[in-house]
Amino acid sequence: MLKEMVREEFEQDIAEGSVLLDFYSKTCGPCKMLAFVLQDVEKQFGDDVKIIKIDFEENPDLIEKYNVEGYPTLIMFKDGVELSRKAGLQQKPVIIKMIEESL
């Protein structure tokens, strides 16, 4: 199951290892389609990557901090450093490449 962001754990979650943030909205059609893709990707990579979902409307401070302009937006981190980002609905091979480049 994809992990919803927990405010108290957020900084610790992105500080170590490979982490993919999914900025989404519950009312966004492409975000819902992306969730299915991310579930498949999560199964493929297991514990090698954390995928954390961040609700756009509930986290305006993180939207501002990471300069997210729309949803869905994916941001790939490695040990707390942003490596790449993609805006809009992404296909599975693009997401896999983002993750593989962080491992």
PDB file of C-alpha atoms in Angstrom:
ATOM      1  CA  MET A   1       0.000   0.000   0.000  1.00  0.00           C
ATOM      2  CA  LEU A   2       1.276   3.435  -0.887  1.00  0.00           C
ATOM      3  CA  LYS A   3       2.134   5.479   2.175  1.00  0.00           C
ATOM      4  CA  GLU A   4       0.263   8.683   2.935  1.00  0.00           C
ATOM      5  CA  MET A   5       2.533  11.391   4.280  1.00  0.00           C
ATOM      6  CA  VAL A   6       2.708  11.581   8.061  1.00  0.00           C
ATOM      7  CA  ARG A   7       3.843  15.071   9.053  1.00  0.00           C
ATOM      8  CA  GLU A   8       5.877  13.903  12.059  1.00  0.00           C
ATOM      9  CA  GLU A   9       7.803  11.381   9.949  1.00  0.00           C
ATOM     10  CA  PHE A  10       8.223  13.359   6.734  1.00  0.00           C
ATOM     11  CA  GLU A  11      11.719  14.815   7.200  1.00  0.00           C
ATOM     12  CA  GLN A  12      13.028  11.469   8.433  1.00  0.00           C
ATOM     13  CA  ASP A  13      11.337   9.622   5.543  1.00  0.00           C
ATOM     14  CA  ILE A  14      13.085  11.645   2.841  1.00  0.00           C
ATOM     15  CA  ALA A  15      16.452  11.894   4.609  1.00  0.00           C
ATOM     16  CA  GLU A  16      17.629   8.364   3.859  1.00  0.00           C
ATOM     17  CA  GLY A  17      17.450   6.149   0.826  1.00  0.00           C
ATOM     18  CA  SER A  18      15.411   6.484  -2.339  1.00  0.00           C
ATOM     19  CA  VAL A  19      12.064   8.228  -1.882  1.00  0.00           C
ATOM     20  CA  LEU A  20       9.475   9.133  -4.511  1.00  0.00           C
ATOM     21  CA  LEU A  21       7.015  11.848  -3.499  1.00  0.00           C
ATOM     22  CA  ASP A  22       3.651  11.869  -5.260  1.00  0.00           C
ATOM     23  CA  PHE A  23       1.905  15.239  -4.937  1.00  0.00           C
ATOM     24  CA  TYR A  24      -1.743  14.561  -5.778  1.00  0.00           C
ATOM     25  CA  SER A  25      -5.341  15.674  -5.336  1.00  0.00           C
ATOM     26  CA  LYS A  26      -8.218  13.395  -4.410  1.00  0.00           C
ATOM     27  CA  THR A  27     -10.355  14.979  -7.136  1.00  0.00           C
ATOM     28  CA  CYS A  28      -7.754  14.684  -9.911  1.00  0.00           C
ATOM     29  CA  GLY A  29      -8.450  12.040 -12.574  1.00  0.00           C
ATOM     30  CA  PRO A  30      -4.808  11.688 -13.717  1.00  0.00           C
ATOM     31  CA  CYS A  31      -3.748  11.411 -10.051  1.00  0.00           C
ATOM     32  CA  LYS A  32      -6.090   8.457  -9.593  1.00  0.00           C
ATOM     33  CA  MET A  33      -4.684   6.747 -12.692  1.00  0.00           C
ATOM     34  CA  LEU A  34      -1.137   7.395 -11.480  1.00  0.00           C
ATOM     35  CA  ALA A  35      -1.939   5.745  -8.139  1.00  0.00           C
ATOM     36  CA  PHE A  36      -2.508   2.418  -9.939  1.00  0.00           C
ATOM     37  CA  VAL A  37       0.834   2.755 -11.747  1.00  0.00           C
ATOM     38  CA  LEU A  38       2.615   3.580  -8.489  1.00  0.00           C
ATOM     39  CA  GLN A  39       1.135   0.507  -6.812  1.00  0.00           C
ATOM     40  CA  ASP A  40       2.673  -1.660  -9.549  1.00  0.00           C
ATOM     41  CA  VAL A  41       5.989   0.145  -9.266  1.00  0.00           C
ATOM     42  CA  GLU A  42       5.982  -0.279  -5.493  1.00  0.00           C
ATOM     43  CA  LYS A  43       5.527  -4.055  -5.897  1.00  0.00           C
ATOM     44  CA  GLN A  44       8.429  -4.165  -8.332  1.00  0.00           C
ATOM     45  CA  PHE A  45      10.914  -2.314  -6.103  1.00  0.00           C
ATOM     46  CA  GLY A  46       9.717  -3.435  -2.673  1.00  0.00           C
ATOM     47  CA  ASP A  47      11.773  -1.980   0.166  1.00  0.00           C
ATOM     48  CA  ASP A  48      14.346  -0.406  -2.193  1.00  0.00           C
ATOM     49  CA  VAL A  49      12.203   2.713  -2.544  1.00  0.00           C
ATOM     50  CA  LYS A  50       9.612   4.527  -0.440  1.00  0.00           C
ATOM     51  CA  ILE A  51       6.663   6.039  -2.278  1.00  0.00           C
ATOM     52  CA  ILE A  52       4.921   8.731  -0.268  1.00  0.00           C
ATOM     53  CA  LYS A  53       1.667  10.372  -1.313  1.00  0.00           C
ATOM     54  CA  ILE A  54       1.186  14.039  -0.379  1.00  0.00           C
ATOM     55  CA  ASP A  55      -2.277  15.544  -0.654  1.00  0.00           C
ATOM     56  CA  PHE A  56      -1.996  18.867  -2.489  1.00  0.00           C
ATOM     57  CA  GLU A  57      -4.825  20.596  -0.625  1.00  0.00           C
ATOM     58  CA  GLU A  58      -3.764  19.483   2.856  1.00  0.00           C
ATOM     59  CA  ASN A  59      -0.073  20.424   2.599  1.00  0.00           C
ATOM     60  CA  PRO A  60       0.330  23.952   1.209  1.00  0.00           C
ATOM     61  CA  ASP A  61       3.609  24.401   3.109  1.00  0.00           C
ATOM     62  CA  LEU A  62       5.203  21.452   1.277  1.00  0.00           C
ATOM     63  CA  ILE A  63       3.764  22.622  -2.045  1.00  0.00           C
ATOM     64  CA  GLU A  64       5.520  25.943  -1.497  1.00  0.00           C
ATOM     65  CA  LYS A  65       8.728  24.417  -0.090  1.00  0.00           C
ATOM     66  CA  TYR A  66       9.185  22.143  -3.109  1.00  0.00           C
ATOM     67  CA  ASN A  67       7.797  24.652  -5.631  1.00  0.00           C
ATOM     68  CA  VAL A  68       5.117  22.248  -6.878  1.00  0.00           C
ATOM     69  CA  GLU A  69       2.959  24.020  -9.451  1.00  0.00           C
ATOM     70  CA  GLY A  70       0.350  21.375 -10.221  1.00  0.00           C
ATOM     71  CA  TYR A  71      -0.680  17.797  -9.771  1.00  0.00           C
ATOM     72  CA  PRO A  72       0.222  15.107 -10.186  1.00  0.00           C
ATOM     73  CA  THR A  73       3.902  15.880  -9.603  1.00  0.00           C
ATOM     74  CA  LEU A  74       6.522  13.254  -8.798  1.00  0.00           C
ATOM     75  CA  ILE A  75       9.784  14.200  -7.092  1.00  0.00           C
ATOM     76  CA  MET A  76      12.565  11.653  -6.651  1.00  0.00           C
ATOM     77  CA  PHE A  77      14.919  12.025  -3.675  1.00  0.00           C
ATOM     78  CA  LYS A  78      18.078  10.172  -2.690  1.00  0.00           C
ATOM     79  CA  ASP A  79      19.322  10.733   0.870  1.00  0.00           C
ATOM     80  CA  GLY A  80      17.355  13.983   1.135  1.00  0.00           C
ATOM     81  CA  VAL A  81      18.562  15.450  -2.168  1.00  0.00           C
ATOM     82  CA  GLU A  82      16.158  16.018  -5.057  1.00  0.00           C
ATOM     83  CA  LEU A  83      17.341  14.129  -8.139  1.00  0.00           C
ATOM     84  CA  SER A  84      14.488  14.599 -10.581  1.00  0.00           C
ATOM     85  CA  ARG A  85      10.871  15.629 -10.973  1.00  0.00           C
ATOM     86  CA  LYS A  86       8.091  15.031 -13.441  1.00  0.00           C
ATOM     87  CA  ALA A  87       4.779  16.856 -13.701  1.00  0.00           C
ATOM     88  CA  GLY A  88       1.618  15.309 -15.094  1.00  0.00           C
ATOM     89  CA  LEU A  89       0.561  11.715 -15.594  1.00  0.00           C
ATOM     90  CA  GLN A  90       3.672   9.577 -16.179  1.00  0.00           C
ATOM     91  CA  GLN A  91       3.945   6.172 -17.748  1.00  0.00           C
ATOM     92  CA  LYS A  92       5.403   3.277 -15.773  1.00  0.00           C
ATOM     93  CA  PRO A  93       8.721   3.127 -17.720  1.00  0.00           C
ATOM     94  CA  VAL A  94       9.417   6.803 -16.923  1.00  0.00           C
ATOM     95  CA  ILE A  95       8.800   6.238 -13.215  1.00  0.00           C
ATOM     96  CA  ILE A  96      10.943   3.101 -13.201  1.00  0.00           C
ATOM     97  CA  LYS A  97      13.796   5.050 -14.802  1.00  0.00           C
ATOM     98  CA  MET A  98      13.492   7.806 -12.170  1.00  0.00           C
ATOM     99  CA  ILE A  99      13.774   5.222  -9.405  1.00  0.00           C
ATOM    100  CA  GLU A 100      16.563   3.184 -11.004  1.00  0.00           C
ATOM    101  CA  GLU A 101      18.668   6.329 -11.380  1.00  0.00           C
ATOM    102  CA  SER A 102      18.375   6.868  -7.613  1.00  0.00           C
ATOM    103  CA  LEU A 103      19.435   3.379  -6.531  1.00  0.00           C
TER     104      LEU A 103
END
